[in-house]
Amino acid sequence: MVEGDQARPLAPASDQLGSDEEEAALHIKKLRRKKCIKCCACISALLIIQAVVIIILIFTVFRVKDPVIKLNGFTITKLELINGTTPKPGSNISLIADVSVKNPNLASFKYTNTSTTLYYYGTVVGEARGPAGRAKARRTMRMNISVDMITDQILASPNLSGDLSSGTLTMSSYSRIGGRVNIINIIKKHVTVKMNCSMTVNISSQAIQQQKCKRKVDL
């Protein structure tokens, strides 16, 4: 009985140290796991915030806006008249049209060759093509386009005598310009602008008295 009542021997010290080390290792693993979860959550939140910001910018600041073409005026460089009023039959009228391309986007607008057709009461009386170019961000690019008008087509119109007596010409134009807007290599849009204009031109001053334009943009 005395021997049975004696205390049992304690576990070896090496076993106690081993269990403590295992608990410490498990604790460290748990801490690392929590840190990894927190880091992943932070990275995910940052990515989501960036994605939201980019989407907002795409639909607001970086939204591709329509370029605007405008005919500002023209200057006649060659005109042969009879009695100072009527264009000479068989001759051509040469003029330079002042055209501007306004780019309201935050990136440059690179456009190809432009084309403009002039009409006099529905009849084609002149055509012109402008060179390719680049309109800088939020800038307006102005260019001069040479136009050769067919005099005989104008003289054949029954409306010419009335326009000459009033001192004005009622004309219309169709312009087309195609190009591409590139915003920080993320948003690339091909844009084609088509514009129909009706105008009243003062014969003596060569100024556009009135102009109305309708624009159509294909993205």
Coordinates of C-alpha atoms in Angstrom, one line a residue:
M1 CA 0.0 0.0 0.0
V2 CA 2.8 2.4 0.8
E3 CA 4.4 1.8 -2.6
G4 CA 1.0 2.3 -4.3
D5 CA 0.4 5.6 -2.5
Q6 CA 3.7 7.0 -3.6
A7 CA 3.4 9.8 -6.3
R8 CA 3.8 8.8 -9.9
P9 CA 6.9 10.2 -11.6
L10 CA 6.4 13.4 -13.7
A11 CA 6.5 13.4 -17.5
P12 CA 10.0 14.0 -18.9
A13 CA 10.9 17.6 -19.4
S14 CA 11.5 17.0 -23.1
D15 CA 7.8 16.0 -23.6
Q16 CA 6.6 19.2 -21.8
L17 CA 8.9 21.4 -24.0
G18 CA 7.7 19.6 -27.1
S19 CA 4.0 20.3 -26.3
D20 CA 4.7 23.9 -25.5
E21 CA 6.6 24.4 -28.8
E22 CA 3.6 22.8 -30.7
E23 CA 1.2 25.2 -29.1
A24 CA 3.5 28.1 -29.8
A25 CA 3.8 27.1 -33.5
L26 CA 0.0 26.7 -33.8
H27 CA -0.4 30.2 -32.3
I28 CA 2.1 31.6 -34.7
K29 CA 0.3 29.9 -37.6
K30 CA -3.0 31.4 -36.5
L31 CA -1.5 34.8 -36.3
R32 CA 0.0 34.5 -39.7
R33 CA -3.3 33.3 -41.1
K34 CA -5.1 36.2 -39.7
K35 CA -2.5 38.6 -41.1
C36 CA -2.9 37.0 -44.5
I37 CA -6.6 37.3 -44.4
K38 CA -6.4 40.9 -43.4
C39 CA -3.8 41.6 -46.2
C40 CA -6.0 39.8 -48.8
A41 CA -9.1 41.8 -47.6
C42 CA -7.2 45.1 -47.8
I43 CA -5.9 44.3 -51.3
S44 CA -9.3 43.2 -52.5
A45 CA -10.8 46.4 -51.1
L46 CA -8.2 48.5 -52.9
L47 CA -8.8 46.7 -56.1
I48 CA -12.6 47.2 -55.8
I49 CA -12.1 50.9 -55.1
Q50 CA -9.8 51.3 -58.1
A51 CA -12.2 49.5 -60.3
V52 CA -15.1 51.7 -59.1
V53 CA -13.0 54.8 -59.6
I54 CA -12.0 53.7 -63.1
I55 CA -15.6 53.0 -64.0
I56 CA -16.7 56.4 -62.7
L57 CA -14.0 58.1 -64.7
I58 CA -14.9 56.2 -67.9
F59 CA -18.5 57.3 -67.7
T60 CA -17.7 60.9 -66.6
V61 CA -14.3 62.5 -67.2
F62 CA -13.0 59.9 -69.7
R63 CA -16.3 59.5 -71.6
V64 CA -15.7 59.9 -75.3
K65 CA -17.3 63.1 -76.4
D66 CA -18.3 64.0 -79.9
P67 CA -15.8 66.1 -81.9
V68 CA -17.4 69.2 -83.5
I69 CA -16.8 70.4 -87.1
K70 CA -17.6 74.0 -88.0
L71 CA -17.4 76.0 -91.2
N72 CA -16.2 79.4 -90.0
G73 CA -16.1 81.2 -93.3
F74 CA -14.5 81.2 -96.7
T75 CA -12.5 83.4 -99.0
I76 CA -12.8 83.6 -102.8
T77 CA -9.4 83.4 -104.4
K78 CA -10.5 83.1 -108.1
L79 CA -13.7 84.5 -109.6
E80 CA -14.4 85.8 -113.1
L81 CA -17.5 88.0 -113.4
I82 CA -19.4 89.5 -116.3
N83 CA -20.4 93.1 -115.6
G84 CA -19.1 92.6 -112.1
T85 CA -22.1 90.6 -111.0
T86 CA -22.5 87.3 -113.0
P87 CA -19.9 84.5 -113.0
K88 CA -18.4 83.9 -116.4
P89 CA -19.6 80.7 -118.0
G90 CA -17.0 77.9 -118.3
S91 CA -14.9 79.3 -115.6
N92 CA -14.4 77.8 -112.1
I93 CA -14.6 79.6 -108.8
S94 CA -11.8 78.8 -106.3
L95 CA -12.2 79.5 -102.7
I96 CA -10.6 78.6 -99.4
A97 CA -12.9 77.3 -96.6
D98 CA -12.0 77.9 -93.0
V99 CA -12.9 74.7 -91.1
S100 CA -12.4 74.0 -87.4
V101 CA -12.4 70.7 -85.6
K102 CA -13.1 71.0 -81.9
N103 CA -12.0 68.1 -79.6
P104 CA -13.7 68.2 -76.2
N105 CA -12.0 65.0 -75.0
L106 CA -9.1 64.6 -72.6
A107 CA -7.1 62.8 -75.3
S108 CA -6.1 63.9 -78.8
F109 CA -8.3 63.1 -81.7
K110 CA -6.4 61.8 -84.7
Y111 CA -8.4 62.2 -87.9
T112 CA -8.0 61.0 -91.5
N113 CA -8.6 63.0 -94.7
T114 CA -11.7 65.2 -94.5
S115 CA -14.2 65.6 -97.3
T116 CA -16.6 68.5 -97.9
T117 CA -19.2 68.7 -100.6
L118 CA -21.0 72.0 -101.5
Y119 CA -24.6 72.1 -102.8
Y120 CA -26.5 74.9 -104.5
Y121 CA -30.2 74.1 -104.2
G122 CA -29.5 70.3 -104.1
T123 CA -27.0 70.3 -107.0
V124 CA -23.3 69.5 -106.3
V125 CA -21.3 72.6 -107.2
G126 CA -18.0 71.9 -105.4
E127 CA -16.0 69.3 -103.6
A128 CA -12.9 69.6 -101.4
R129 CA -10.7 67.3 -99.4
G130 CA -8.6 68.3 -96.4
P131 CA -5.4 66.7 -95.1
A132 CA -5.2 64.4 -92.1
G133 CA -4.3 65.9 -88.7
R134 CA -4.5 65.8 -85.0
A135 CA -6.7 67.9 -82.7
K136 CA -5.1 68.1 -79.2
A137 CA -7.0 67.5 -76.0
R138 CA -9.7 70.1 -75.4
R139 CA -8.3 72.2 -78.3
T140 CA -9.7 73.4 -81.6
M141 CA -7.8 72.7 -84.7
R142 CA -8.3 75.1 -87.6
M143 CA -7.4 74.3 -91.2
N144 CA -7.9 75.8 -94.6
I145 CA -9.4 73.7 -97.3
S146 CA -9.3 74.6 -101.0
V147 CA -12.5 74.2 -102.9
D148 CA -13.1 74.4 -106.6
M149 CA -16.7 75.2 -107.5
I150 CA -18.3 74.4 -110.9
T151 CA -19.6 77.7 -112.2
D152 CA -21.8 76.2 -114.9
Q153 CA -23.8 74.2 -112.3
I154 CA -24.5 77.5 -110.5
L155 CA -25.5 79.4 -113.6
A156 CA -27.9 76.6 -114.6
S157 CA -29.9 77.0 -111.5
P158 CA -33.2 79.0 -111.9
N159 CA -32.6 80.4 -108.4
L160 CA -29.5 82.3 -109.3
S161 CA -31.2 85.5 -110.5
G162 CA -33.1 85.8 -107.3
D163 CA -30.0 85.3 -105.1
L164 CA -28.0 87.8 -107.1
S165 CA -30.7 90.5 -106.7
S166 CA -30.8 89.9 -103.0
G167 CA -27.0 89.9 -102.8
T168 CA -26.8 86.5 -101.0
L169 CA -26.4 82.9 -102.0
T170 CA -28.3 80.1 -100.2
M171 CA -26.0 77.0 -100.1
S172 CA -25.6 73.8 -98.1
S173 CA -22.6 71.6 -97.3
Y174 CA -21.9 68.0 -96.2
S175 CA -18.7 67.3 -94.3
R176 CA -17.4 63.9 -93.1
I177 CA -14.4 63.3 -90.9
G178 CA -13.3 60.0 -89.4
G179 CA -10.7 59.4 -86.7
R180 CA -9.8 57.8 -83.4
V181 CA -9.8 59.0 -79.8
N182 CA -7.2 57.2 -77.6
I183 CA -7.4 57.9 -73.8
I184 CA -4.3 56.6 -71.9
N185 CA -4.3 53.5 -74.1
I186 CA -7.3 52.2 -72.2
I187 CA -10.2 53.7 -74.1
K188 CA -9.9 53.6 -77.9
K189 CA -12.8 54.7 -79.9
H190 CA -13.3 55.2 -83.7
V191 CA -15.3 58.2 -84.4
T192 CA -17.0 59.4 -87.6
V193 CA -18.6 62.8 -87.6
K194 CA -21.1 63.7 -90.4
M195 CA -22.4 67.2 -90.6
N196 CA -25.0 68.9 -92.8
C197 CA -25.1 72.7 -92.9
S198 CA -27.3 75.2 -94.6
M199 CA -25.9 78.7 -94.9
T200 CA -26.6 82.1 -96.4
V201 CA -23.5 83.7 -97.9
N202 CA -23.2 87.5 -98.6
I203 CA -21.8 87.8 -102.1
S204 CA -20.0 91.2 -101.7
S205 CA -18.4 90.6 -98.3
Q206 CA -18.0 86.8 -98.7
A207 CA -19.2 86.3 -95.1
I208 CA -21.5 83.7 -93.8
Q209 CA -24.5 85.6 -92.5
Q210 CA -26.4 82.6 -91.2
Q211 CA -25.6 79.0 -90.7
K212 CA -27.5 76.0 -89.2
C213 CA -25.8 72.6 -88.8
K214 CA -27.0 69.2 -87.9
R215 CA -24.4 66.7 -86.6
K216 CA -24.4 62.9 -86.6
V217 CA -21.7 61.0 -84.8
D218 CA -21.0 57.3 -85.2
L219 CA -19.0 55.6 -82.5

